[in-house]
Tab-separated table of C-alpha atoms in Angstrom:
chain	number	residue	atom	x	y	z
G	1	UNK	CA	-26.208	-3.010	-27.165
G	2	UNK	CA	-28.906	-0.585	-26.024
G	3	UNK	CA	-31.589	-3.245	-26.493
G	4	UNK	CA	-29.593	-5.642	-24.303
G	5	UNK	CA	-29.117	-2.961	-21.683
G	6	UNK	CA	-32.806	-2.131	-21.757
G	7	UNK	CA	-33.599	-5.781	-21.147
G	8	UNK	CA	-31.044	-5.961	-18.353
G	9	UNK	CA	-32.487	-2.870	-16.683
G	10	UNK	CA	-36.038	-4.192	-17.049
G	11	UNK	CA	-35.064	-7.467	-15.417
G	12	UNK	CA	-33.385	-5.664	-12.554
G	13	UNK	CA	-36.370	-3.372	-12.043
G	14	UNK	CA	-38.687	-6.394	-11.992
G	15	UNK	CA	-36.664	-8.155	-9.298
G	16	UNK	CA	-36.298	-4.885	-7.372
G	17	UNK	CA	-40.079	-4.541	-7.381
G	18	UNK	CA	-40.506	-8.021	-5.950
G	19	UNK	CA	-37.870	-7.466	-3.261
G	20	UNK	CA	-39.578	-4.198	-2.294
G	21	UNK	CA	-42.870	-6.090	-2.111
G	22	UNK	CA	-41.264	-8.681	0.157
G	23	UNK	CA	-39.872	-6.002	2.465
G	24	UNK	CA	-43.267	-4.320	2.762
G	25	UNK	CA	-45.572	-7.316	3.041
G	26	UNK	CA	-43.372	-9.823	4.896
G	27	UNK	CA	-40.890	-7.658	6.812
G	28	UNK	CA	-43.490	-4.940	7.527
G	29	UNK	CA	-41.305	-2.087	6.298
G	30	UNK	CA	-43.603	0.900	6.638
G	31	UNK	CA	-42.773	2.518	3.318
G	32	UNK	CA	-44.361	2.861	-0.095
G	33	UNK	CA	-42.387	0.996	-2.798
G	34	UNK	CA	-40.972	4.148	-4.372
G	35	UNK	CA	-39.620	5.235	-0.972
G	36	UNK	CA	-37.400	2.136	-0.772
G	37	UNK	CA	-34.231	3.216	-2.545
G	38	UNK	CA	-32.309	0.430	-4.288
G	39	UNK	CA	-29.129	1.017	-2.290
G	40	UNK	CA	-30.843	1.677	1.049
G	41	UNK	CA	-29.170	-0.237	3.896
G	42	UNK	CA	-31.400	-2.923	5.371
G	43	UNK	CA	-30.009	-3.096	8.917
G	44	UNK	CA	-28.906	-0.602	11.544
G	45	UNK	CA	-29.769	2.633	9.845
G	46	UNK	CA	-31.560	2.542	6.519
G	47	UNK	CA	-34.734	0.490	6.663
G	48	UNK	CA	-34.063	-0.396	10.308
G	49	UNK	CA	-34.367	-4.184	10.159
G	50	UNK	CA	-33.013	-6.119	13.139
G	51	UNK	CA	-31.523	-9.538	13.782
G	52	UNK	CA	-34.941	-11.185	14.016
G	53	UNK	CA	-35.845	-9.688	10.656
G	54	UNK	CA	-32.610	-11.123	9.275
G	55	UNK	CA	-33.943	-14.611	9.880
G	56	UNK	CA	-37.155	-13.678	8.098
G	57	UNK	CA	-35.187	-12.291	5.152
G	58	UNK	CA	-33.317	-15.575	4.790
G	59	UNK	CA	-36.554	-17.569	4.949
G	60	UNK	CA	-38.404	-15.266	2.545
G	61	UNK	CA	-35.588	-15.220	0.013
G	62	UNK	CA	-35.806	-18.994	-0.171
G	63	UNK	CA	-39.607	-19.135	-0.258
G	64	UNK	CA	-40.169	-16.335	-2.748
G	65	UNK	CA	-37.101	-16.586	-4.961
G	66	UNK	CA	-35.744	-20.081	-4.339
G	67	UNK	CA	-32.470	-18.560	-3.138
G	68	UNK	CA	-30.668	-20.059	-0.174
G	69	UNK	CA	-28.397	-17.637	1.670
G	70	UNK	CA	-25.748	-19.703	3.401
G	71	UNK	CA	-22.539	-19.123	5.416
G	72	UNK	CA	-22.629	-16.411	8.067
G	73	UNK	CA	-20.084	-13.959	6.683
G	74	UNK	CA	-21.448	-14.069	3.176
G	75	UNK	CA	-25.033	-13.789	4.438
G	76	UNK	CA	-24.118	-10.511	6.071
G	77	UNK	CA	-22.536	-9.274	2.829
G	78	UNK	CA	-25.505	-10.419	0.769
G	79	UNK	CA	-28.049	-8.703	2.982
G	80	UNK	CA	-26.511	-5.281	3.464
G	81	UNK	CA	-28.797	-3.422	1.065
G	82	UNK	CA	-31.923	-3.875	-1.018
G	83	UNK	CA	-29.765	-4.115	-4.156
G	84	UNK	CA	-27.601	-6.777	-2.528
G	85	UNK	CA	-30.692	-9.005	-2.312
G	86	UNK	CA	-31.534	-8.185	-5.931
G	87	UNK	CA	-28.003	-9.202	-6.942
G	88	UNK	CA	-28.413	-12.562	-5.235
G	89	UNK	CA	-31.704	-13.249	-7.042
G	90	UNK	CA	-30.335	-12.235	-10.449
G	91	UNK	CA	-27.207	-14.339	-9.947
G	92	UNK	CA	-29.304	-17.333	-8.977
G	93	UNK	CA	-31.518	-16.958	-12.039
G	94	UNK	CA	-28.474	-16.694	-14.309
G	95	UNK	CA	-27.014	-19.776	-12.690
G	96	UNK	CA	-30.233	-21.737	-13.240
G	97	UNK	CA	-30.418	-20.468	-16.796
G	98	UNK	CA	-26.887	-21.652	-17.449
G	99	UNK	CA	-27.470	-25.031	-15.843
F	1	UNK	CA	-0.576	-6.121	-1.849
F	2	UNK	CA	-0.186	-4.299	1.505
F	3	UNK	CA	-2.435	-1.299	2.084
F	4	UNK	CA	-1.016	2.116	2.849
F	5	UNK	CA	-0.785	2.372	6.619
F	6	UNK	CA	-3.757	4.680	7.126
F	7	UNK	CA	-6.137	2.374	5.306
F	8	UNK	CA	-4.573	-0.715	6.852
F	9	UNK	CA	-5.395	0.766	10.265
F	10	UNK	CA	-9.033	1.557	9.440
F	11	UNK	CA	-9.607	-1.716	7.625
F	12	UNK	CA	-7.533	-3.990	9.852
F	13	UNK	CA	-6.955	-2.569	13.329
F	14	UNK	CA	-7.884	0.905	14.578
F	15	UNK	CA	-7.368	4.514	13.519
F	16	UNK	CA	-7.554	7.716	15.560
F	17	UNK	CA	-8.820	10.974	14.114
F	18	UNK	CA	-9.857	14.400	15.368
F	19	UNK	CA	-13.263	15.374	13.975
F	20	UNK	CA	-12.605	19.098	13.622
F	21	UNK	CA	-15.084	19.242	10.725
F	22	UNK	CA	-17.996	18.285	13.020
F	23	UNK	CA	-20.030	20.904	14.904
F	24	UNK	CA	-21.491	20.204	18.337
F	25	UNK	CA	-24.622	22.031	19.459
F	26	UNK	CA	-27.080	21.486	22.289
F	27	UNK	CA	-30.822	22.208	22.159
F	28	UNK	CA	-32.838	22.525	25.347
F	29	UNK	CA	-36.340	23.573	26.332
F	30	UNK	CA	-39.686	22.098	27.290
F	31	UNK	CA	-40.775	21.821	23.673
F	32	UNK	CA	-37.408	20.741	22.258
F	33	UNK	CA	-38.704	17.390	20.944
F	34	UNK	CA	-41.655	18.926	19.115
F	35	UNK	CA	-39.544	21.787	17.802
F	36	UNK	CA	-36.850	19.463	16.435
F	37	UNK	CA	-39.465	17.117	14.998
F	38	UNK	CA	-40.775	20.036	12.977
F	39	UNK	CA	-37.434	20.699	11.262
F	40	UNK	CA	-35.795	17.283	10.837
F	41	UNK	CA	-37.039	15.249	7.861
F	42	UNK	CA	-37.194	11.886	9.616
F	43	UNK	CA	-39.567	10.600	12.262
F	44	UNK	CA	-37.887	11.146	15.642
F	45	UNK	CA	-38.441	7.600	16.863
F	46	UNK	CA	-35.791	7.572	19.537
F	47	UNK	CA	-35.313	7.542	23.283
F	48	UNK	CA	-32.875	8.866	25.813
F	49	UNK	CA	-29.380	7.648	25.015
F	50	UNK	CA	-30.062	7.039	21.349
F	51	UNK	CA	-28.734	8.742	18.236
F	52	UNK	CA	-30.574	9.253	14.978
F	53	UNK	CA	-28.521	9.507	11.779
F	54	UNK	CA	-30.413	12.195	9.942
F	55	UNK	CA	-29.940	15.407	7.994
F	56	UNK	CA	-31.124	18.954	7.697
F	57	UNK	CA	-32.452	20.297	4.405
F	58	UNK	CA	-32.848	23.700	2.823
F	59	UNK	CA	-36.276	24.976	1.802
F	60	UNK	CA	-35.495	23.523	-1.641
F	61	UNK	CA	-34.974	20.101	-0.023
F	62	UNK	CA	-31.251	20.166	-0.791
F	63	UNK	CA	-28.789	18.913	1.828
F	64	UNK	CA	-27.727	21.464	4.436
F	65	UNK	CA	-26.129	19.228	7.065
F	66	UNK	CA	-25.441	15.557	7.714
F	67	UNK	CA	-26.232	15.060	11.375
F	68	UNK	CA	-26.616	12.801	14.356
F	69	UNK	CA	-29.441	13.965	16.610
F	70	UNK	CA	-28.991	12.639	20.137
F	71	UNK	CA	-31.487	12.562	22.997
F	72	UNK	CA	-29.663	13.318	26.224
F	73	UNK	CA	-31.941	13.188	29.252
F	74	UNK	CA	-34.071	16.353	29.045
F	75	UNK	CA	-32.253	17.948	26.140
F	76	UNK	CA	-30.771	17.099	22.757
F	77	UNK	CA	-27.428	17.489	21.131
F	78	UNK	CA	-26.439	17.556	17.526
F	79	UNK	CA	-23.225	16.443	15.818
F	80	UNK	CA	-23.323	17.907	12.331
F	81	UNK	CA	-21.113	18.084	9.248
F	82	UNK	CA	-21.447	20.485	6.364
F	83	UNK	CA	-22.086	24.020	7.552
F	84	UNK	CA	-19.785	25.888	9.906
F	85	UNK	CA	-20.907	25.783	13.520
F	86	UNK	CA	-22.015	29.416	13.166
F	87	UNK	CA	-24.168	28.618	10.143
F	88	UNK	CA	-25.559	25.509	11.841
F	89	UNK	CA	-26.597	27.427	14.939
F	90	UNK	CA	-28.025	30.251	12.814
F	91	UNK	CA	-30.110	27.671	10.888
F	92	UNK	CA	-31.365	26.098	14.115
F	93	UNK	CA	-32.163	29.426	15.763
F	94	UNK	CA	-33.936	30.656	12.662
F	95	UNK	CA	-36.133	27.578	12.298
F	96	UNK	CA	-36.701	27.143	16.031
F	97	UNK	CA	-37.238	30.811	16.874
F	98	UNK	CA	-40.896	30.543	17.872
F	99	UNK	CA	-40.484	27.367	19.877
F	100	UNK	CA	-38.962	28.737	23.060
F	101	UNK	CA	-35.943	26.408	22.877
F	102	UNK	CA	-32.368	27.461	23.462
F	103	UNK	CA	-29.527	26.535	21.101
F	104	UNK	CA	-25.968	26.510	22.420
F	105	UNK	CA	-22.898	26.106	20.218
F	106	UNK	CA	-20.303	23.986	22.009
F	107	UNK	CA	-17.939	23.510	19.089
F	108	UNK	CA	-15.405	25.991	20.446
F	109	UNK	CA	-15.350	24.461	23.920
F	110	UNK	CA	-15.413	20.788	22.952
F	111	UNK	CA	-13.546	18.480	20.588
F	112	UNK	CA	-14.407	15.056	19.215
F	113	UNK	CA	-11.914	12.253	18.791
F	114	UNK	CA	-12.884	9.199	16.791
F	115	UNK	CA	-11.745	5.598	16.693
F	116	UNK	CA	-12.541	3.535	13.612
F	117	UNK	CA	-11.584	-0.010	12.754
F	118	UNK	CA	-12.418	-3.662	13.415
F	119	UNK	CA	-10.762	-3.414	16.857
F	120	UNK	CA	-11.851	0.113	17.746
F	121	UNK	CA	-14.128	-1.369	20.405
F	122	UNK	CA	-11.214	-3.096	22.088
F	123	UNK	CA	-9.124	0.072	22.115
F	124	UNK	CA	-12.028	2.112	23.445
F	125	UNK	CA	-12.643	-0.385	26.218
F	126	UNK	CA	-9.098	0.095	27.479
F	127	UNK	CA	-9.147	3.882	27.122
F	128	UNK	CA	-12.549	4.528	28.684
F	129	UNK	CA	-13.927	1.465	30.460
F	130	UNK	CA	-15.168	-2.012	29.491
F	131	UNK	CA	-18.767	-0.769	29.444
F	132	UNK	CA	-17.942	1.017	26.196
F	133	UNK	CA	-17.380	-2.314	24.453
F	134	UNK	CA	-21.039	-3.227	24.715
F	135	UNK	CA	-22.345	0.070	23.387
F	136	UNK	CA	-25.023	-0.636	20.753
F	137	UNK	CA	-24.777	1.120	17.397
F	138	UNK	CA	-26.134	4.684	17.455
F	139	UNK	CA	-26.183	5.026	21.224
F	140	UNK	CA	-24.093	7.024	23.657
F	141	UNK	CA	-23.412	7.341	27.364
F	142	UNK	CA	-21.713	9.711	29.770
F	143	UNK	CA	-18.379	8.666	31.217
F	144	UNK	CA	-17.365	11.300	33.761
F	145	UNK	CA	-17.210	14.533	31.722
F	146	UNK	CA	-17.008	12.738	28.384
F	147	UNK	CA	-19.743	11.577	26.062
F	148	UNK	CA	-18.867	8.301	24.368
F	149	UNK	CA	-20.911	7.329	21.330
F	150	UNK	CA	-20.957	4.582	18.765
F	151	UNK	CA	-21.230	5.819	15.184
F	152	UNK	CA	-18.938	6.143	12.212
F	153	UNK	CA	-18.845	6.438	8.466
F	154	UNK	CA	-16.197	3.958	7.406
F	155	UNK	CA	-18.189	0.722	7.594
F	156	UNK	CA	-16.058	-0.508	10.491
F	157	UNK	CA	-16.685	-0.303	14.224
F	158	UNK	CA	-16.709	3.440	14.927
F	159	UNK	CA	-16.796	5.461	18.102
F	160	UNK	CA	-16.480	9.055	19.179
F	161	UNK	CA	-15.589	10.756	22.428
F	162	UNK	CA	-16.799	14.303	23.011
F	163	UNK	CA	-14.401	15.975	25.411
F	164	UNK	CA	-13.595	19.484	26.627
F	165	UNK	CA	-10.896	21.006	24.453
F	166	UNK	CA	-8.759	21.519	27.547
F	167	UNK	CA	-8.594	17.726	27.930
F	168	UNK	CA	-8.390	16.512	24.334
F	169	UNK	CA	-4.611	16.433	24.014
F	170	UNK	CA	-4.281	14.318	27.150
F	171	UNK	CA	-7.005	11.991	25.880
F	172	UNK	CA	-5.282	11.571	22.535
F	173	UNK	CA	-1.968	10.817	24.255
F	174	UNK	CA	-3.710	8.117	26.287
F	175	UNK	CA	-5.309	6.663	23.149
F	176	UNK	CA	-1.984	6.621	21.303
F	177	UNK	CA	-0.331	4.955	24.274
F	178	UNK	CA	-3.011	2.240	24.532
F	179	UNK	CA	-3.188	2.014	20.752
F	180	UNK	CA	0.410	0.851	20.365
F	181	UNK	CA	-0.642	-2.735	20.977
F	182	UNK	CA	-3.265	-2.331	18.225
F	183	UNK	CA	-0.944	-0.777	15.632
F	184	UNK	CA	-3.105	2.336	15.899
F	185	UNK	CA	-2.511	5.155	13.439
F	186	UNK	CA	-3.673	8.738	13.319
F	187	UNK	CA	-5.570	9.448	10.105
F	188	UNK	CA	-6.990	12.561	8.528
F	189	UNK	CA	-10.281	13.565	6.973
F	190	UNK	CA	-9.185	12.572	3.472
F	191	UNK	CA	-8.723	8.965	4.587
F	192	UNK	CA	-12.070	8.957	6.407
F	193	UNK	CA	-13.778	10.380	3.310
F	194	UNK	CA	-12.267	7.692	1.059
F	195	UNK	CA	-13.451	4.970	3.445
F	196	UNK	CA	-16.898	6.564	3.523
F	197	UNK	CA	-16.975	6.520	-0.288
F	198	UNK	CA	-16.074	2.819	-0.335
F	199	UNK	CA	-18.875	2.122	2.120
F	200	UNK	CA	-21.591	4.225	0.489
F	201	UNK	CA	-21.834	6.786	3.292
F	202	UNK	CA	-23.304	10.094	2.161
F	203	UNK	CA	-20.681	12.852	2.255
F	204	UNK	CA	-22.124	16.321	2.742
F	205	UNK	CA	-18.928	17.815	1.331
F	206	UNK	CA	-19.145	15.752	-1.889
F	207	UNK	CA	-22.559	14.317	-2.821
F	208	UNK	CA	-24.106	16.909	-0.520
F	209	UNK	CA	-22.895	19.796	-2.657
F	210	UNK	CA	-25.205	18.824	-5.486
F	211	UNK	CA	-28.529	20.651	-5.964
F	212	UNK	CA	-30.540	17.471	-5.525
F	213	UNK	CA	-32.835	16.025	-2.884
F	214	UNK	CA	-32.733	12.896	-0.703
F	215	UNK	CA	-34.630	11.164	-3.517
F	216	UNK	CA	-31.779	11.489	-6.026
F	217	UNK	CA	-29.262	10.753	-3.248
F	218	UNK	CA	-31.028	7.519	-2.230
F	219	UNK	CA	-31.545	8.901	1.275
F	220	UNK	CA	-35.313	8.531	1.515
F	221	UNK	CA	-34.779	6.304	4.539
F	222	UNK	CA	-33.914	9.510	6.409
F	223	UNK	CA	-37.235	11.089	5.413
F	224	UNK	CA	-40.828	10.703	6.540
F	225	UNK	CA	-43.474	11.771	4.060
F	226	UNK	CA	-46.023	11.683	6.895
F	227	UNK	CA	-44.903	14.957	8.477
F	228	UNK	CA	-43.925	18.516	7.661
F	229	UNK	CA	-40.307	19.634	7.993
F	230	UNK	CA	-37.949	22.151	6.428
F	231	UNK	CA	-38.006	21.313	2.721
F	232	UNK	CA	-40.966	18.931	2.878
F	233	UNK	CA	-43.033	20.807	0.279
F	234	UNK	CA	-40.186	20.850	-2.219
F	235	UNK	CA	-39.450	17.196	-1.553
F	236	UNK	CA	-43.085	16.230	-2.072
F	237	UNK	CA	-43.061	18.043	-5.413
F	238	UNK	CA	-39.908	16.210	-6.488
F	239	UNK	CA	-41.433	12.902	-5.475
F	240	UNK	CA	-44.579	13.705	-7.431
F	241	UNK	CA	-42.658	14.778	-10.526
F	242	UNK	CA	-40.142	11.936	-10.223
F	243	UNK	CA	-36.363	12.318	-10.048
F	244	UNK	CA	-34.389	12.663	-13.280
F	245	UNK	CA	-31.204	11.193	-11.847
F	246	UNK	CA	-30.117	8.803	-9.116
F	247	UNK	CA	-26.834	8.430	-7.284
F	248	UNK	CA	-25.033	5.332	-8.507
F	249	UNK	CA	-21.799	3.626	-7.439
F	250	UNK	CA	-19.096	3.088	-10.096
F	251	UNK	CA	-15.794	1.203	-10.245
F	252	UNK	CA	-13.031	1.710	-12.812
F	253	UNK	CA	-9.476	0.526	-13.375
F	254	UNK	CA	-8.415	3.973	-14.589
F	255	UNK	CA	-8.700	7.357	-12.955
F	256	UNK	CA	-12.098	8.928	-12.405
F	257	UNK	CA	-12.520	12.451	-11.006
F	258	UNK	CA	-15.300	14.721	-9.786
F	259	UNK	CA	-17.213	16.409	-12.630
F	260	UNK	CA	-16.176	13.764	-15.172
F	261	UNK	CA	-18.978	13.062	-17.656
F	262	UNK	CA	-20.511	9.586	-17.643
F	263	UNK	CA	-21.671	8.243	-20.999
F	264	UNK	CA	-23.442	5.134	-22.196
F	265	UNK	CA	-23.547	4.058	-25.841
F	266	UNK	CA	-22.119	7.438	-26.827
F	267	UNK	CA	-24.703	9.533	-24.981
F	268	UNK	CA	-23.963	11.585	-21.865
F	269	UNK	CA	-26.061	10.184	-19.031
F	270	UNK	CA	-24.525	11.623	-15.886
F	271	UNK	CA	-21.698	13.235	-13.942
F	272	UNK	CA	-19.302	12.081	-11.247
F	273	UNK	CA	-19.852	13.777	-7.878
F	274	UNK	CA	-17.339	11.911	-5.691
F	275	UNK	CA	-14.288	9.841	-6.585
F	276	UNK	CA	-11.129	8.390	-5.105
F	277	UNK	CA	-8.641	5.587	-5.488
F	278	UNK	CA	-9.394	2.585	-3.318
F	279	UNK	CA	-6.159	1.051	-2.116
F	280	UNK	CA	-8.191	-1.832	-0.748
F	281	UNK	CA	-9.644	-2.661	-4.162
F	282	UNK	CA	-6.776	-1.274	-6.298
F	283	UNK	CA	-9.448	0.461	-8.344
F	284	UNK	CA	-11.123	3.836	-8.600
F	285	UNK	CA	-14.409	4.176	-6.735
F	286	UNK	CA	-16.910	6.880	-7.561
F	287	UNK	CA	-20.473	7.997	-7.114
F	288	UNK	CA	-22.249	9.636	-10.023
F	289	UNK	CA	-25.649	11.195	-10.613
F	290	UNK	CA	-26.938	9.192	-13.578
F	291	UNK	CA	-30.171	9.500	-15.557
F	292	UNK	CA	-32.716	7.210	-13.907
F	293	UNK	CA	-33.165	5.135	-17.071
F	294	UNK	CA	-29.598	3.856	-16.593
F	295	UNK	CA	-29.004	4.352	-12.859
F	296	UNK	CA	-28.792	0.653	-12.109
F	297	UNK	CA	-26.173	-1.634	-10.732
F	298	UNK	CA	-24.660	-4.181	-13.099
F	299	UNK	CA	-24.091	-2.100	-16.232
F	300	UNK	CA	-20.567	-2.740	-17.434
F	301	UNK	CA	-20.265	-0.364	-20.388
F	302	UNK	CA	-20.139	3.140	-18.984
F	303	UNK	CA	-17.454	5.518	-20.206
F	304	UNK	CA	-16.200	8.257	-17.884
F	305	UNK	CA	-14.360	11.185	-19.465
F	306	UNK	CA	-12.463	14.087	-17.966
F	307	UNK	CA	-9.589	16.309	-19.034
F	308	UNK	CA	-7.588	14.168	-21.509
F	309	UNK	CA	-8.805	11.056	-19.730
F	310	UNK	CA	-11.252	8.309	-20.548
F	311	UNK	CA	-12.035	5.339	-18.389
F	312	UNK	CA	-14.298	2.369	-18.760
F	313	UNK	CA	-16.519	1.995	-15.707
F	314	UNK	CA	-19.122	-0.370	-14.364
F	315	UNK	CA	-21.976	0.303	-11.986
F	316	UNK	CA	-22.013	-1.844	-8.874
F	317	UNK	CA	-23.990	-2.474	-5.728
F	318	UNK	CA	-22.335	-0.691	-2.836
F	319	UNK	CA	-20.658	-0.980	-0.397
F	320	UNK	CA	-17.713	-2.221	-2.394
F	321	UNK	CA	-15.905	-3.953	0.481
F	322	UNK	CA	-16.483	-6.851	2.856
F	323	UNK	CA	-15.796	-4.915	6.012
F	324	UNK	CA	-13.753	-6.944	8.471
F	325	UNK	CA	-15.870	-5.552	11.286
F	326	UNK	CA	-18.777	-7.689	10.058
F	327	UNK	CA	-16.755	-10.755	11.032
F	328	UNK	CA	-15.234	-9.496	14.293
F	329	UNK	CA	-17.210	-10.054	17.485
F	330	UNK	CA	-16.214	-8.443	20.791
F	331	UNK	CA	-17.516	-11.584	22.508
F	332	UNK	CA	-15.176	-13.887	20.614
F	333	UNK	CA	-12.217	-12.050	19.141
F	334	UNK	CA	-9.309	-9.786	19.995
F	335	UNK	CA	-6.584	-8.024	18.051
F	336	UNK	CA	-3.895	-10.088	19.740
F	337	UNK	CA	-5.340	-13.342	18.384
F	338	UNK	CA	-6.574	-12.031	15.046
F	339	UNK	CA	-4.430	-14.413	13.024
F	340	UNK	CA	-5.983	-17.402	14.753
F	341	UNK	CA	-9.270	-17.172	12.904
F	342	UNK	CA	-10.007	-16.967	9.175
F	343	UNK	CA	-11.499	-13.801	7.730
F	344	UNK	CA	-13.307	-13.306	4.397
F	345	UNK	CA	-11.498	-11.327	1.737
F	346	UNK	CA	-11.894	-7.564	2.030
F	347	UNK	CA	-12.859	-7.274	-1.609
F	348	UNK	CA	-15.965	-8.703	-3.293
F	349	UNK	CA	-15.337	-9.207	-6.975
């Protein structure tokens, strides 16, 4: 079980790293990667992204991870925090793996 | 299943509360901005009329207060939770003593009433004036002798009105009268704290009692490593050494309580620091400080043990609700016609 958990954690950390990279290089978040906490809010407070950035997040998630964020209400739920984006990527990879 | 009335109000209509746990202080002086910038951990990128959700730290970089710093024309005011108003003002005067600024405690003379809920904006607009409806998040304005601000810790639309204590009872009567058409309920601090827990809002009275820094608490967004502030040296050392634990959100079907031990594969890996039953989810919600190796969302095999209790728990990505307020727009919706449009489920499974 521990080996499986270790693998699961490693996968999550890998995706988290890439999402942090996206936030810094594409969304211009002025933070070092280790300053971007996994559960930091993206909008409003937190990392301070705005509605224009939200469009960029949607575009970047598709370009970098092949993930399409659809439907308004769910997009807001899926983009609330850094970890929420990580969840979407991991779910998409699992879904492709199962397909 | 119907929610208990208090939570139904916060999650579905509007709730009224008196924020007696919040201190109100004003800071004035020619060098007030520079003086405050030297003690608050975040960059003070704000302008007149704006609020900054921030915190104050001890010299050890542990939480001292959870605060909104507000720029009000040529002075600032602070709305802070955690310390008593006396301790807050003592902290400010101690750290600002060479700056020439004046600190005034207004907690005794003023009260704060709060409105929280998906239709709090609509209620506020009728109580104060329609201008309040358009208030952007983390801003405030003066309405006669009141200060109306938009901020809250439930994940729903949230507002506060700072009012002289001599007027607060009359204001609350007016709110209750207007609130009848919104099924408004008065709620207490316990309900607000549970909603804050569900929405991953830092609670100075729970998570804030731990001897940890903003790094462990996942509050680095409130910190700037580019400046000096109270606790900055200690925080830099913790960042250099790396945190041993990180605050993580847990869900469980069975009871979890503060100080319960969190284990994974038979080894203790953390401790619960905040917990409560979520009527919205019909589950227990908690935050725990967990060893960084395992402080990740998506682990389904934690065990949480307390006095004669054991619960299986899973780590999740917070917040743990789909707040209705995310789907309610003041431009399009109203409480009276709320049944006319579909809403997402409150709970993400």
